[in-house]
Amino acid sequence: MSALYNLIQGEADVADESDDESFDEETGEVRRKANGTNGVNGHLDDSSEEEDDDDEEAARAIREGFIVEDEEEPEERARRRKEKRKRRREEREEEEAGLDDEDLDLIGENIPGYERRAPSEPKLKRLKRGHKEENEERLPRGVNDIFDSDDEEDTQRAFEDRRQNIRGVPDEFADFIEQDFSEGEGRELEDEDAEVARTVRRGLGAVKDTAGLDEAALEDLKEAFGDGGEYDWALELQEQEDQEDRRGDTEYPDALSKAIELKDVFEPSQLAERMLTDEDNQIRAVDEPERFQIARKPYKHLILTDEQFREESVWISNLMWPKKRLDPDLREPFQKSVAKVLEFMITDEYEVPFIFQHRKDYLIHAAKVHVTPDPYNPNAPEYVVSAEKLLNQSDLWDIFDLDLKFRALIDKRNALQKTYDNLKAVSSAQDEVFEEMLPMAVTMEELQDVQDYLHFQHSSRLADMAIVNGTTTNGAQRRPGASRMIFERIRNGKVYSLVRAFGITADAFAQNALKREGRRQYTEDPAERPDDMANSETILDPPDYSSGPQCLRAAKAMFAEEISLSPKMRKVMRQTYYMNGVIECFRTEKGLKKIDEQHPYYEFKYLRNQQLSDIARQPDLFLRMLRAEEEGLVEVKVQLQNYDNFKKRLYTDIESDNFSEVADAWNRERRSALDMALLKLDKVMARGVKENMKTECENQVAKACREEYLKKLDQAPYKPKGMVLGTVPRVLTLSNGTGTFGKEAICWAWVEEDGRVLENGKFIDITVGDSDKGIKDGADLEAFVELVLRRRPDVIGVSGFSAESRRLYDQLDDIVRKRNLRGAEYENEDGQDVSDPLEVVIVNDEVARLYQTSDRATMEHPGFAPLTKYCVALAKYLQNPMKEYASLGRDIVSLSFDPSQQYVPEEKILKQLETAMVDMVNLCGVDINDAVSDSYTANLLSYVCGLGPRKASQVLKAINLNGGVVSTRAELVGDADQHRLPAVGPRVWNNCASFLYIEFDITEPDSDYLDNTRVHPEDYELGRKMAADALELDEEDIQAEQQENGDGAIVRKLIKDEAQEKVNDLILEEYAEQLERNFNQRKRATLETIRAELQQPYEELRRNFAILTTDEIFTMFTGETRESLCEGMIVPMSIKRVSDDSIEGKLDCGITGTVALEDISSKMEGSAKSYFSPHQTVQAKIMSLTRKTLTARMSLLEEQLRRPYRKDIDRMSDEWDERQEQKDKESMQIKNDVSGRTQRVIKHPLFRSFNAAQAEEYLGSQARGDVVIRPSSKGLDHLAVTWKVSDNVYQHIDVLELDKENEFSVGKTLKIGGRYTYSDLDELIVNHVKAMARKVDEMMLHEKYQNGSKADTGKISLSSPPASERPILTRAPSERWLTTYTEANPKRSVYNFCINPKNPGYFFLCFKNGQTAQVQNWHVKVIPGAFELRRIPYQDMRALCNGFKLLFTNMQNEKRR
């Protein structure tokens, strides 16, 4: 009954962890905790309190100077303590029996006229809060509280209070000085304080004023009162316990004082998300670039030999060389360059940016070319240096990826070799094919071929070996299938003699097919015919093979299997497929109906004979074909051209050359076995080719995304006129969002160059008037002009979500021109102060759209409207695009870089985008001190060479512990003498040092100019030598300068004397030759870098800020591209205004369409107003499209609408199956004629000529509750209304039309289900569909609603947010959640609601009546304005819940009767 009572009386809520109440598992009653305690008024209900009374009483006696009389008997003392304990217990019982304010309020709620008491400050507030905080310390903390220091402060405060109580005398200066120590130093000082306190404490019980007493009197006093040390043993014991509490008991793991680790409190997924697992900490600690550690994690155990290292360089070179298109003479230098890069990556552990920046000379092939002597110029050089770039930065990333693939290849090869070695050791097996093919396998496919061969030939031995070892063989052993066991029986039986009688082995046949150099393997014919031999006693092997035909079939199957599993034969087939294979696309029955000429998949519906090389040049096409195949619309096949000729050539390789009846019979059987093998090989090869082509196409699209991302990143901040490239501008940004210009608010934000948002606001009307026409200026125009004149921005940025934003841009440009608004003044070449008209720029808003609704925006600007946050992001994008992209983190994949990126796995895209960010961040460098203080700059730190998100956080933490400022690059590796903790290890520092710069301050003696440049510390001496040569200093001058001002004195002098341009006079070629000759260092490019950095440290190398092109603006404002919207397309247009001679309307994308009189109708008589009206939706054809002004000229002529748009695709004659296309059109036409459907057009803004699938696709991106009215398949007296119930859930409503004027008009009476009647479509939408949509919203916002379906419902955490904000969390079946809840609460029942996606408009009510009951579910139907449960309507959710409880109670009562 208890469970039923809970279900009826109240909802079974899951309590929040922070609520101060719990329930009794036996009674089901709620117990409320008073401020985290179990007693009354904050007192702890603890039995240990009575035991401590004696100690407290004795300590009180000591503090007050009283002494317990020695004469007091122990019985008397025990009696007195017992009385005190009894008195305290009685006081507690009285307090518990009393009614507090909350009890009185609860009682008073049932008394009319009772007024609730105002909450007052509780008594013993400090004590109660202290107990609550103590109790809360035991609760697990949330992920967001990992780095909170509140608990540490509370612990410190509690320790101080405890220390004062121990000492007995509070320290009056305890809170006077704020301590600022590290944890270790703080504990040492606490111990020192305790020692001092212990000395003071020993005199607490003695009389302090001893003036006038002689020595004998003092002795008597000590004998009578003691010297205060009687309780030292107890106080020292307490001190030891306190120290153990602070230290933690490491000797006893089960002790309460053991430190709780994060993994003891948080879920592994939470720790992994915050990068706080043991593995993450290991990555932080290891002195190796983070990206290297993560990428090479699967191959930690693998150590390449010198021979394998040389093999790798050749392997990678062979893969990259065909794509480089370099001169054939550069093949050897290219291979050496690849080998050197691998050495840098593997041996030196240098990341790609380091190699590209500081080992650039090894990526270039430089050669001296002699020139013909010039008789007129005797001083002309004898030779010129010809330089050819062998590898670029993208190639370095490819080498890094290929290195990982080679490691995987070697790892698998080693595993196979070990398996084979073990096999030989156990069974003395010798397999020449395996020994020959394993070293020759250079791809994973070829290794897989060798592995399949090994497991086929030696399956029984490998199985026996696995049984003996008690485990699998290096992960290579597989459980044999039934077919393998059959082949093993054939191999070990008599029938295998018939296999040998085929006269040639599978390996020998494959050798012939490969056409390698060497002697051809000839086929020998037996003396008997195959059927005669199969019937002989030497072959028959009953009971399995008791007849000749049965033996012959088994022998052919065995021989075919050997051929299909031969590594050489698979190599032959693979080469043939890649050379002569073609891709062909065949539509399915589903595709026949769904893919029409307007469908994006129609481009390949009948595609044939596509060469693999052609497909490789169109990766997007092939990926779309595979996606269509996944959807069941087409079938993509890989086939061989001239397959019959290829098969005939293979016949000659397997047949014998003899001429006899026996030879002919055996050749027939050989061909038959080969045909069987080819069927298997074709499937394997086709699957492998498709998979490889898919991988290659995905890689190409991912790299295209990387290149596009690089273009976005490769733009400096917007450059104000007259300023140096890289100067951060002051920006004013405006946006009207989706609003109509001139009618809805325009939000704006003013952002300073340091990123601070100093001002923001809204305008409504800033239009410029026209005095000639009597049009006044907009109400907010003067306020806008005043803002510009007051703030003096460097640029005005504009963007938005619709074509209306283009009008805002035009208006702002007009204001600037007419009001002569100008930018900041600057000095021109003539030394005059000038200014230019203020520039208005349309800003790329892809980052701002994500930012405006992000948690980061809410945290940074909590009081701003979303559109204002959008403006802030636009301004920051103008100030530094790279920082804005870096701030997105993993959300960067939600941006569109390539139309086909949706077909590529997200991780593959993310990996390529990360490499682009790494390249650009290291090109620009990061000011390490800015990263410490600015979170936006800190986002860049994880992309610095050698670092990553884990090491970046470690660097920031170490810098903050060291004081928060870095003075030199050398400080990052730590300094024990100056007590500086290392931020990174030597190897990581070597990678990142040159990409972390420190601003040079000439007034600081420790500041090094080279720390502010791209010069690596390993090359500082070269830079100082070049500076000395530029200043023409001799050795003595250099030594004197360095002894006086340090190692950086020479460069400092060069800067101080402003003599940087002198380095241009240095001849670096000879210096580079000397370095290579004497030190074997190639530094020519490095010397050029040093020369540039000495003149302009960390010069801005990015391109100028990219102004959006017309096509980019068109796509941003409309969402359309040149492919999705172009001339000739027929699209719906909503009419906005009709005049006598023209029609003006809007396309769905926001473009303004105009229809001239001659384009309306050739049969129209009279005015256009007689035929068309505003808000009517018509089908119109785009005749011309102006992308800059976002306008289009449309046509409504019937002859134009009869010619649908068809994309022109250039195809060869044999690449399109026109015959099949025509045949399908005829069959579809016959079906349409039979159905007799006539296309209807209705004058209503929500009408679309869609079928059900098209309506669902259209509503997919719309909001919940949106509607489409469409033709019905039931005839001309029906309409269909489709509305969006939820994501991927759509309800189709059949509407019966009555009282129709004609077959094409809308009926005056509309009926739905024979139950609801409406007079027109608008009434139906408002009173039926929208009424149901409101009920759906009410259901989904209810606290008992869970996202997901009944079988796929999100699991709710113990502190779940409201349903409206609740994402679909870790998915688990609803029944499991209900079961888990009732297991945790056996006496309670629970219910919830979830959507029924299979029946749109219905919800499930799932409930479980106690722990032992079965999970049940009832259907809840949404009807206009109500919910229907068991055919009973309920007006709202409260009534529904109460009705459910009542129904359930009645059902239970009936069962009991």
mmCIF file of N, CA and C in Angstrom, residues 651-721:
data_model
loop_
_atom_site.group_PDB
_atom_site.id
_atom_site.type_symbol
_atom_site.label_atom_id
_atom_site.label_comp_id
_atom_site.label_asym_id
_atom_site.label_seq_id
_atom_site.Cartn_x
_atom_site.Cartn_y
_atom_site.Cartn_z
ATOM 1 N N TYR A 651 42.746 -18.410 -68.154
ATOM 2 C CA TYR A 651 42.579 -19.794 -68.569
ATOM 3 C C TYR A 651 43.882 -20.343 -69.148
ATOM 4 N N THR A 652 44.550 -19.527 -69.956
ATOM 5 C CA THR A 652 45.795 -19.998 -70.571
ATOM 6 C C THR A 652 46.886 -20.220 -69.537
ATOM 7 N N ASP A 653 46.811 -19.523 -68.417
ATOM 8 C CA ASP A 653 47.833 -19.678 -67.376
ATOM 9 C C ASP A 653 47.614 -20.931 -66.535
ATOM 10 N N ILE A 654 46.388 -21.481 -66.541
ATOM 11 C CA ILE A 654 46.105 -22.640 -65.694
ATOM 12 C C ILE A 654 45.959 -23.924 -66.501
ATOM 13 N N GLU A 655 45.711 -23.800 -67.815
ATOM 14 C CA GLU A 655 45.500 -24.987 -68.625
ATOM 15 C C GLU A 655 46.832 -25.613 -69.039
ATOM 16 N N SER A 656 46.757 -26.898 -69.361
ATOM 17 C CA SER A 656 47.928 -27.591 -69.908
ATOM 18 C C SER A 656 47.979 -27.396 -71.426
ATOM 19 N N ASP A 657 49.161 -27.590 -71.983
ATOM 20 C CA ASP A 657 49.336 -27.401 -73.425
ATOM 21 C C ASP A 657 49.135 -28.699 -74.210
ATOM 22 N N ASN A 658 48.773 -29.769 -73.525
ATOM 23 C CA ASN A 658 48.630 -31.072 -74.189
ATOM 24 C C ASN A 658 47.342 -31.121 -75.018
ATOM 25 N N PHE A 659 47.358 -31.990 -76.029
ATOM 26 C CA PHE A 659 46.192 -32.196 -76.887
ATOM 27 C C PHE A 659 45.752 -33.641 -76.762
ATOM 28 N N SER A 660 44.757 -33.855 -75.953
ATOM 29 C CA SER A 660 44.206 -35.187 -75.796
ATOM 30 C C SER A 660 42.852 -35.065 -75.127
ATOM 31 N N GLU A 661 42.118 -36.162 -75.148
ATOM 32 C CA GLU A 661 40.807 -36.155 -74.495
ATOM 33 C C GLU A 661 40.946 -35.974 -72.997
ATOM 34 N N VAL A 662 41.973 -36.617 -72.421
ATOM 35 C CA VAL A 662 42.202 -36.488 -70.974
ATOM 36 C C VAL A 662 42.564 -35.049 -70.628
ATOM 37 N N ALA A 663 43.449 -34.434 -71.454
ATOM 38 C CA ALA A 663 43.859 -33.049 -71.185
ATOM 39 C C ALA A 663 42.665 -32.108 -71.290
ATOM 40 N N ASP A 664 41.809 -32.349 -72.298
ATOM 41 C CA ASP A 664 40.631 -31.486 -72.429
ATOM 42 C C ASP A 664 39.709 -31.623 -71.224
ATOM 43 N N ALA A 665 39.538 -32.853 -70.742
ATOM 44 C CA ALA A 665 38.669 -33.057 -69.566
ATOM 45 C C ALA A 665 39.240 -32.340 -68.339
ATOM 46 N N TRP A 666 40.536 -32.488 -68.143
ATOM 47 C CA TRP A 666 41.148 -31.800 -66.979
ATOM 48 C C TRP A 666 41.104 -30.287 -67.141
ATOM 49 N N ASN A 667 41.287 -29.775 -68.354
ATOM 50 C CA ASN A 667 41.226 -28.322 -68.556
ATOM 51 C C ASN A 667 39.834 -27.776 -68.254
ATOM 52 N N ARG A 668 38.815 -28.574 -68.611
ATOM 53 C CA ARG A 668 37.466 -28.123 -68.272
ATOM 54 C C ARG A 668 37.290 -28.001 -66.758
ATOM 55 N N GLU A 669 37.798 -28.967 -66.045
ATOM 56 C CA GLU A 669 37.684 -28.906 -64.582
ATOM 57 C C GLU A 669 38.513 -27.753 -64.008
ATOM 58 N N ARG A 670 39.677 -27.501 -64.614
ATOM 59 C CA ARG A 670 40.504 -26.376 -64.140
ATOM 60 C C ARG A 670 39.790 -25.055 -64.373
ATOM 61 N N ARG A 671 39.164 -24.900 -65.547
ATOM 62 C CA ARG A 671 38.426 -23.662 -65.808
ATOM 63 C C ARG A 671 37.242 -23.513 -64.843
ATOM 64 N N SER A 672 36.588 -24.638 -64.593
ATOM 65 C CA SER A 672 35.458 -24.602 -63.659
ATOM 66 C C SER A 672 35.920 -24.178 -62.262
ATOM 67 N N ALA A 673 37.036 -24.704 -61.800
ATOM 68 C CA ALA A 673 37.568 -24.324 -60.474
ATOM 69 C C ALA A 673 37.983 -22.853 -60.464
ATOM 70 N N LEU A 674 38.580 -22.403 -61.585
ATOM 71 C CA LEU A 674 38.979 -21.001 -61.658
ATOM 72 C C LEU A 674 37.766 -20.077 -61.619
ATOM 73 N N ASP A 675 36.694 -20.480 -62.310
ATOM 74 C CA ASP A 675 35.471 -19.661 -62.272
ATOM 75 C C ASP A 675 34.941 -19.551 -60.849
ATOM 76 N N MET A 676 34.974 -20.655 -60.115
ATOM 77 C CA MET A 676 34.526 -20.630 -58.722
ATOM 78 C C MET A 676 35.395 -19.688 -57.896
ATOM 79 N N ALA A 677 36.712 -19.728 -58.149
ATOM 80 C CA ALA A 677 37.626 -18.855 -57.396
ATOM 81 C C ALA A 677 37.408 -17.395 -57.745
ATOM 82 N N LEU A 678 37.141 -17.119 -59.028
ATOM 83 C CA LEU A 678 36.969 -15.725 -59.437
ATOM 84 C C LEU A 678 35.709 -15.115 -58.840
ATOM 85 N N LEU A 679 34.661 -15.946 -58.661
ATOM 86 C CA LEU A 679 33.459 -15.421 -58.018
ATOM 87 C C LEU A 679 33.768 -14.917 -56.610
ATOM 88 N N LYS A 680 34.566 -15.670 -55.893
ATOM 89 C CA LYS A 680 34.943 -15.247 -54.541
ATOM 90 C C LYS A 680 35.882 -14.050 -54.585
ATOM 91 N N LEU A 681 36.838 -14.085 -55.497
ATOM 92 C CA LEU A 681 37.811 -12.990 -55.580
ATOM 93 C C LEU A 681 37.147 -11.686 -56.000
ATOM 94 N N ASP A 682 36.162 -11.780 -56.893
ATOM 95 C CA ASP A 682 35.477 -10.560 -57.329
ATOM 96 C C ASP A 682 34.801 -9.858 -56.155
ATOM 97 N N LYS A 683 34.151 -10.626 -55.298
ATOM 98 C CA LYS A 683 33.496 -10.024 -54.137
ATOM 99 C C LYS A 683 34.516 -9.372 -53.210
ATOM 100 N N VAL A 684 35.613 -10.081 -52.959
ATOM 101 C CA VAL A 684 36.642 -9.534 -52.055
ATOM 102 C C VAL A 684 37.264 -8.280 -52.651
ATOM 103 N N MET A 685 37.590 -8.341 -53.935
ATOM 104 C CA MET A 685 38.250 -7.192 -54.570
ATOM 105 C C MET A 685 37.310 -5.992 -54.669
ATOM 106 N N ALA A 686 36.065 -6.235 -55.052
ATOM 107 C CA ALA A 686 35.121 -5.129 -55.188
ATOM 108 C C ALA A 686 34.908 -4.443 -53.841
ATOM 109 N N ARG A 687 34.777 -5.233 -52.786
ATOM 110 C CA ARG A 687 34.597 -4.652 -51.462
ATOM 111 C C ARG A 687 35.836 -3.863 -51.041
ATOM 112 N N GLY A 688 37.016 -4.429 -51.317
ATOM 113 C CA GLY A 688 38.247 -3.726 -50.958
ATOM 114 C C GLY A 688 38.454 -2.448 -51.738
ATOM 115 N N VAL A 689 38.157 -2.476 -53.042
ATOM 116 C CA VAL A 689 38.316 -1.282 -53.865
ATOM 117 C C VAL A 689 37.353 -0.188 -53.417
ATOM 118 N N LYS A 690 36.109 -0.570 -53.153
ATOM 119 C CA LYS A 690 35.138 0.431 -52.681
ATOM 120 C C LYS A 690 35.590 1.061 -51.364
ATOM 121 N N GLU A 691 36.082 0.219 -50.472
ATOM 122 C CA GLU A 691 36.502 0.740 -49.171
ATOM 123 C C GLU A 691 37.714 1.652 -49.319
ATOM 124 N N ASN A 692 38.667 1.261 -50.152
ATOM 125 C CA ASN A 692 39.851 2.103 -50.362
ATOM 126 C C ASN A 692 39.495 3.398 -51.069
ATOM 127 N N MET A 693 38.611 3.320 -52.051
ATOM 128 C CA MET A 693 38.186 4.539 -52.737
ATOM 129 C C MET A 693 37.437 5.457 -51.777
ATOM 130 N N LYS A 694 36.631 4.876 -50.916
ATOM 131 C CA LYS A 694 35.926 5.682 -49.929
ATOM 132 C C LYS A 694 36.911 6.390 -49.000
ATOM 133 N N THR A 695 37.901 5.654 -48.525
ATOM 134 C CA THR A 695 38.900 6.256 -47.636
ATOM 135 C C THR A 695 39.665 7.371 -48.337
ATOM 136 N N GLU A 696 40.060 7.117 -49.593
ATOM 137 C CA GLU A 696 40.812 8.130 -50.337
ATOM 138 C C GLU A 696 39.954 9.368 -50.584
ATOM 139 N N CYS A 697 38.698 9.185 -50.928
ATOM 140 C CA CYS A 697 37.816 10.329 -51.172
ATOM 141 C C CYS A 697 37.573 11.104 -49.881
ATOM 142 N N GLU A 698 37.392 10.391 -48.772
ATOM 143 C CA GLU A 698 37.230 11.071 -47.487
ATOM 144 C C GLU A 698 38.465 11.882 -47.147
ATOM 145 N N ASN A 699 39.636 11.320 -47.394
ATOM 146 C CA ASN A 699 40.875 12.059 -47.130
ATOM 147 C C ASN A 699 40.977 13.308 -47.991
ATOM 148 N N GLN A 700 40.570 13.192 -49.251
ATOM 149 C CA GLN A 700 40.631 14.358 -50.132
ATOM 150 C C GLN A 700 39.684 15.458 -49.668
ATOM 151 N N VAL A 701 38.467 15.075 -49.270
ATOM 152 C CA VAL A 701 37.522 16.081 -48.781
ATOM 153 C C VAL A 701 38.033 16.704 -47.483
ATOM 154 N N ALA A 702 38.586 15.872 -46.599
ATOM 155 C CA ALA A 702 39.120 16.400 -45.340
ATOM 156 C C ALA A 702 40.271 17.373 -45.600
ATOM 157 N N LYS A 703 41.110 17.056 -46.572
ATOM 158 C CA LYS A 703 42.208 17.972 -46.899
ATOM 159 C C LYS A 703 41.689 19.247 -47.553
ATOM 160 N N ALA A 704 40.619 19.119 -48.331
ATOM 161 C CA ALA A 704 40.004 20.324 -48.905
ATOM 162 C C ALA A 704 39.455 21.212 -47.792
ATOM 163 N N CYS A 705 38.885 20.603 -46.760
ATOM 164 C CA CYS A 705 38.431 21.379 -45.599
ATOM 165 C C CYS A 705 39.601 22.062 -44.913
ATOM 166 N N ARG A 706 40.724 21.368 -44.818
ATOM 167 C CA ARG A 706 41.916 21.965 -44.206
ATOM 168 C C ARG A 706 42.391 23.178 -44.996
ATOM 169 N N GLU A 707 42.417 23.048 -46.315
ATOM 170 C CA GLU A 707 42.872 24.172 -47.138
ATOM 171 C C GLU A 707 41.917 25.361 -47.013
ATOM 172 N N GLU A 708 40.625 25.093 -46.969
ATOM 173 C CA GLU A 708 39.660 26.180 -46.817
ATOM 174 C C GLU A 708 39.786 26.825 -45.443
ATOM 175 N N TYR A 709 40.021 26.014 -44.439
ATOM 176 C CA TYR A 709 40.197 26.531 -43.071
ATOM 177 C C TYR A 709 41.465 27.375 -42.983
ATOM 178 N N LEU A 710 42.514 26.944 -43.674
ATOM 179 C CA LEU A 710 43.752 27.733 -43.688
ATOM 180 C C LEU A 710 43.513 29.117 -44.275
ATOM 181 N N LYS A 711 42.664 29.184 -45.311
ATOM 182 C CA LYS A 711 42.359 30.489 -45.903
ATOM 183 C C LYS A 711 41.645 31.379 -44.894
ATOM 184 N N LYS A 712 40.741 30.794 -44.121
ATOM 185 C CA LYS A 712 40.024 31.581 -43.114
ATOM 186 C C LYS A 712 40.967 32.044 -42.010
ATOM 187 N N LEU A 713 41.913 31.183 -41.643
ATOM 188 C CA LEU A 713 42.852 31.534 -40.574
ATOM 189 C C LEU A 713 43.927 32.500 -41.064
ATOM 190 N N ASP A 714 44.248 32.412 -42.333
ATOM 191 C CA ASP A 714 45.343 33.219 -42.877
ATOM 192 C C ASP A 714 44.852 34.621 -43.228
ATOM 193 N N GLN A 715 44.346 35.316 -42.245
ATOM 194 C CA GLN A 715 43.964 36.712 -42.419
ATOM 195 C C GLN A 715 44.243 37.457 -41.116
ATOM 196 N N ALA A 716 44.966 38.530 -41.253
ATOM 197 C CA ALA A 716 45.323 39.355 -40.103
ATOM 198 C C ALA A 716 44.094 40.138 -39.642
ATOM 199 N N PRO A 717 44.179 40.761 -38.468
ATOM 200 C CA PRO A 717 43.082 41.648 -38.062
ATOM 201 C C PRO A 717 42.821 42.716 -39.124
ATOM 202 N N TYR A 718 41.577 43.184 -39.161
ATOM 203 C CA TYR A 718 41.245 44.234 -40.120
ATOM 204 C C TYR A 718 42.215 45.404 -39.948
ATOM 205 N N LYS A 719 42.801 45.848 -41.041
ATOM 206 C CA LYS A 719 43.845 46.866 -40.988
ATOM 207 C C LYS A 719 43.258 48.255 -41.238
ATOM 208 N N PRO A 720 43.219 49.088 -40.193
ATOM 209 C CA PRO A 720 42.787 50.478 -40.425
ATOM 210 C C PRO A 720 43.765 51.191 -41.350
ATOM 211 N N LYS A 721 43.241 52.083 -42.131
ATOM 212 C CA LYS A 721 44.090 52.792 -43.093
ATOM 213 C C LYS A 721 45.144 53.605 -42.356
#
